[in-house]
Short mmCIF file of C-alpha atoms in Angstrom, two decimals:
data_model
loop_
_atom_site.label_atom_id
_atom_site.label_comp_id
_atom_site.label_asym_id
_atom_site.label_seq_id
_atom_site.Cartn_x
_atom_site.Cartn_y
_atom_site.Cartn_z
CA MET A 1 -0.30 0.20 -0.01
CA ASN A 2 2.09 3.83 -0.56
CA ALA A 3 1.89 6.25 1.60
CA THR A 4 -1.05 8.26 0.01
CA LEU A 5 -3.65 5.37 0.66
CA ALA A 6 -1.94 4.08 4.27
CA ALA A 7 -2.38 7.83 5.33
CA ALA A 8 -6.27 8.21 4.25
CA ALA A 9 -6.99 4.14 5.53
CA ALA A 10 -5.32 5.39 8.35
CA VAL A 11 -7.94 8.43 9.00
CA GLY A 12 -10.47 6.25 8.06
CA GLU A 13 -10.74 8.11 4.47
CA ARG A 14 -11.31 6.54 1.22
CA CYS A 15 -8.71 7.88 -0.97
CA CYS A 16 -8.24 6.31 -4.40
CA VAL A 17 -9.12 3.20 -3.92
CA SER A 18 -13.22 2.43 -5.47
CA SER A 19 -15.60 1.30 -3.49
CA ALA A 20 -17.80 0.46 -6.27
CA GLU A 21 -18.46 -3.32 -8.18
CA THR A 22 -19.28 -3.53 -11.73
CA THR A 23 -19.16 -5.94 -14.77
CA PRO A 24 -15.71 -6.40 -16.32
CA GLN A 25 -16.27 -4.23 -19.19
CA LEU A 26 -17.28 -1.10 -17.01
CA ALA A 27 -14.65 -1.54 -14.30
CA SER A 28 -13.08 1.60 -15.54
CA LEU A 29 -16.07 3.68 -15.05
CA ALA A 30 -15.36 2.67 -11.15
CA PRO A 31 -13.76 5.84 -9.94
CA ARG A 32 -16.76 8.15 -11.64
CA LEU A 33 -19.80 6.19 -10.70
CA ASP A 34 -18.41 6.58 -6.67
CA GLU A 35 -17.48 10.30 -7.96
CA VAL A 36 -21.08 10.19 -8.87
CA ALA A 37 -22.35 9.31 -5.60
CA ARG A 38 -20.52 11.72 -3.57
CA LEU A 39 -20.84 14.66 -5.58
CA LEU A 40 -24.85 13.98 -6.12
CA GLY A 41 -24.55 13.02 -2.54
CA VAL A 42 -26.72 10.02 -2.90
CA ARG A 43 -27.40 6.53 -1.05
CA SER A 44 -26.68 4.49 -4.40
CA VAL A 45 -25.61 4.79 -7.81
CA LEU A 46 -26.27 2.14 -10.46
CA VAL A 47 -26.13 0.81 -13.99
CA MET A 48 -28.48 -1.78 -14.76
CA ARG A 49 -29.37 -4.28 -17.62
CA SER A 50 -33.45 -5.05 -18.77
CA GLU A 51 -33.77 -8.45 -19.18
CA PRO A 52 -37.13 -10.08 -20.37
CA GLY A 53 -38.95 -9.92 -16.27
CA ALA A 54 -36.36 -8.77 -14.62
CA MET A 55 -33.57 -6.05 -13.80
CA ALA A 56 -30.17 -7.14 -13.40
CA VAL A 57 -27.13 -4.85 -11.33
CA ALA A 58 -24.24 -4.13 -13.89
CA ALA A 59 -22.42 -1.77 -11.60
CA THR A 60 -23.34 0.06 -8.03
CA ALA A 61 -21.70 2.59 -5.98
CA GLY A 62 -22.69 4.69 -2.84
CA ASP A 63 -23.51 3.94 1.15
CA ALA A 64 -26.12 1.49 -0.14
CA ALA A 65 -24.14 -0.33 -2.82
CA GLU A 66 -24.56 -3.38 -0.30
CA HIS A 67 -28.14 -3.77 -1.30
CA TYR A 68 -27.37 -4.22 -5.04
CA ALA A 69 -25.13 -6.93 -5.86
CA VAL A 70 -23.73 -6.64 -9.59
CA GLY A 71 -25.83 -9.85 -11.30
CA SER A 72 -28.42 -9.72 -8.67
CA VAL A 73 -32.28 -9.06 -10.31
CA GLY A 74 -35.29 -7.42 -9.50
CA LYS A 75 -38.07 -9.03 -10.42
CA LYS A 76 -40.15 -6.53 -13.19
CA ALA A 77 -43.69 -6.11 -12.46
CA GLY A 78 -44.55 -6.56 -16.22
CA ASP A 79 -48.64 -6.92 -16.98
CA ASP A 80 -49.42 -7.70 -13.32
CA GLN A 81 -51.18 -5.09 -11.81
CA SER A 82 -50.85 -6.24 -8.27
CA ARG A 83 -47.13 -5.61 -8.64
CA VAL A 84 -45.71 -1.94 -8.03
CA PRO A 85 -43.61 -1.15 -10.99
CA LEU A 86 -39.95 -1.04 -10.10
CA TYR A 87 -38.23 2.62 -10.96
CA CYS A 88 -36.02 1.53 -13.79
CA GLU A 89 -38.49 -0.81 -15.06
CA GLN A 90 -40.47 2.23 -15.44
CA VAL A 91 -37.69 3.73 -17.20
CA VAL A 92 -36.83 1.39 -19.88
CA ASP A 93 -40.49 1.31 -20.77
CA SER A 94 -41.03 4.50 -21.42
CA GLY A 95 -37.88 5.19 -23.29
CA ASP A 96 -37.74 8.34 -20.59
CA GLU A 97 -36.07 10.13 -17.63
CA VAL A 98 -38.11 9.12 -14.52
CA PHE A 99 -37.78 11.38 -11.51
CA VAL A 100 -39.75 10.25 -8.27
CA ARG A 101 -39.19 12.81 -5.70
CA ASP A 102 -40.63 10.60 -2.75
CA SER A 103 -42.26 7.46 -3.38
CA ARG A 104 -44.12 7.10 -0.28
CA VAL A 105 -46.58 9.39 -1.90
CA ASP A 106 -45.85 9.08 -5.17
CA GLU A 107 -49.36 7.00 -7.20
CA LEU A 108 -47.33 4.95 -9.34
CA PHE A 109 -44.60 4.14 -7.11
CA ALA A 110 -45.79 3.37 -3.78
CA GLY A 111 -44.76 0.52 -1.90
CA ASN A 112 -42.09 -0.49 -4.57
CA GLU A 113 -38.99 -3.16 -3.59
CA ASP A 114 -36.46 -0.41 -3.15
CA GLU A 115 -38.89 1.55 -0.40
CA ILE A 116 -40.13 -1.57 1.63
CA GLU A 117 -36.87 -3.10 1.67
CA PHE A 118 -33.97 -1.00 1.18
CA GLY A 119 -35.73 2.86 2.28
CA LEU A 120 -34.83 3.99 -1.35
CA THR A 121 -37.68 6.60 -1.75
CA ASN A 122 -35.88 9.06 -4.40
CA TYR A 123 -34.74 7.99 -7.64
CA LEU A 124 -33.67 9.53 -10.50
CA GLY A 125 -33.12 7.54 -13.95
CA LEU A 126 -32.04 7.50 -17.64
CA PRO A 127 -32.29 4.67 -20.31
CA VAL A 128 -29.16 3.54 -21.33
CA HIS A 129 -29.35 2.81 -25.05
CA ASN A 130 -27.09 0.37 -27.28
CA SER A 131 -25.88 0.84 -30.74
CA ALA A 132 -29.27 0.21 -32.65
CA GLY A 133 -30.60 3.15 -30.12
CA GLU A 134 -32.78 0.21 -28.49
CA VAL A 135 -32.81 0.71 -24.32
CA VAL A 136 -30.93 -2.22 -23.15
CA GLY A 137 -30.76 -0.27 -19.47
CA THR A 138 -30.89 2.52 -16.91
CA VAL A 139 -28.06 4.69 -14.92
CA CYS A 140 -29.82 6.01 -11.96
CA VAL A 141 -29.29 7.34 -8.35
CA LEU A 142 -31.48 6.63 -5.17
CA ASP A 143 -31.44 7.95 -2.09
CA GLU A 144 -33.62 7.71 1.25
CA VAL A 145 -34.53 11.42 1.45
CA ALA A 146 -36.87 13.54 -1.14
CA ARG A 147 -35.24 15.84 -2.82
CA GLU A 148 -34.73 17.93 -5.89
CA TYR A 149 -31.93 17.84 -8.25
CA THR A 150 -30.05 20.62 -9.84
CA GLN A 151 -29.44 21.23 -13.35
CA ALA A 152 -25.31 20.35 -12.26
CA GLU A 153 -26.25 16.81 -10.83
CA ARG A 154 -28.49 16.20 -13.45
CA ASP A 155 -25.89 17.07 -15.82
CA GLU A 156 -23.54 14.58 -14.44
CA LEU A 157 -25.74 11.56 -14.43
CA THR A 158 -25.79 12.88 -18.08
CA GLY A 159 -22.75 12.88 -18.39
CA LEU A 160 -22.22 9.44 -16.59
CA ARG A 161 -24.92 7.54 -18.77
CA ALA A 162 -23.35 8.90 -21.33
CA GLN A 163 -19.49 7.23 -20.85
CA VAL A 164 -21.87 4.02 -20.22
CA GLU A 165 -23.32 4.22 -23.48
CA THR A 166 -19.80 4.31 -25.28
CA ILE A 167 -18.85 1.63 -23.67
CA VAL A 168 -22.39 -0.34 -24.34
CA ARG A 169 -22.60 0.64 -28.38
CA SER A 170 -18.83 -0.80 -28.61
CA ASP A 171 -19.22 -3.92 -26.80
CA GLY A 172 -23.17 -4.94 -26.16
CA SER A 173 -22.16 -7.55 -23.19
CA ALA A 174 -21.18 -4.60 -21.25
CA LEU A 175 -23.78 -4.83 -19.24
CA GLY A 176 -23.61 -8.30 -18.11
#
């Protein structure tokens, strides 16, 4: 361990080591994921892959990363009216940004999986497109506090999405 890392570890700081976990193809973005979590002050930053019946974690960072192991999946509600849709499912289905200030008072998302299991009631997610322009996943942030996002914070997430899309467009298997 070099002196800088040793000094940071001695005072309990994270210096230059990423706590993000990713698929191998997204590994170069690990420090950026950590940076977005820090800059936005959110509990979780995720890159998700859309599968026919589920959303799967391709990358995770932030204090809530322990809830979202790379490869873990959340079942989509699909046509099941008795289930609350996943935040990211709505992004994929709509192809648009989804913002939920506080899911506890949101008609569509009240009682969703992230709220019930992890207390993450705030969400901002963007679609990730492949080289054919199809939505194949999301880049998103989650938090436990109802809040808005500034334009600068939204720009950070948009920039991260652009980086993810660059990788996905050159390697279709990048999200796992």
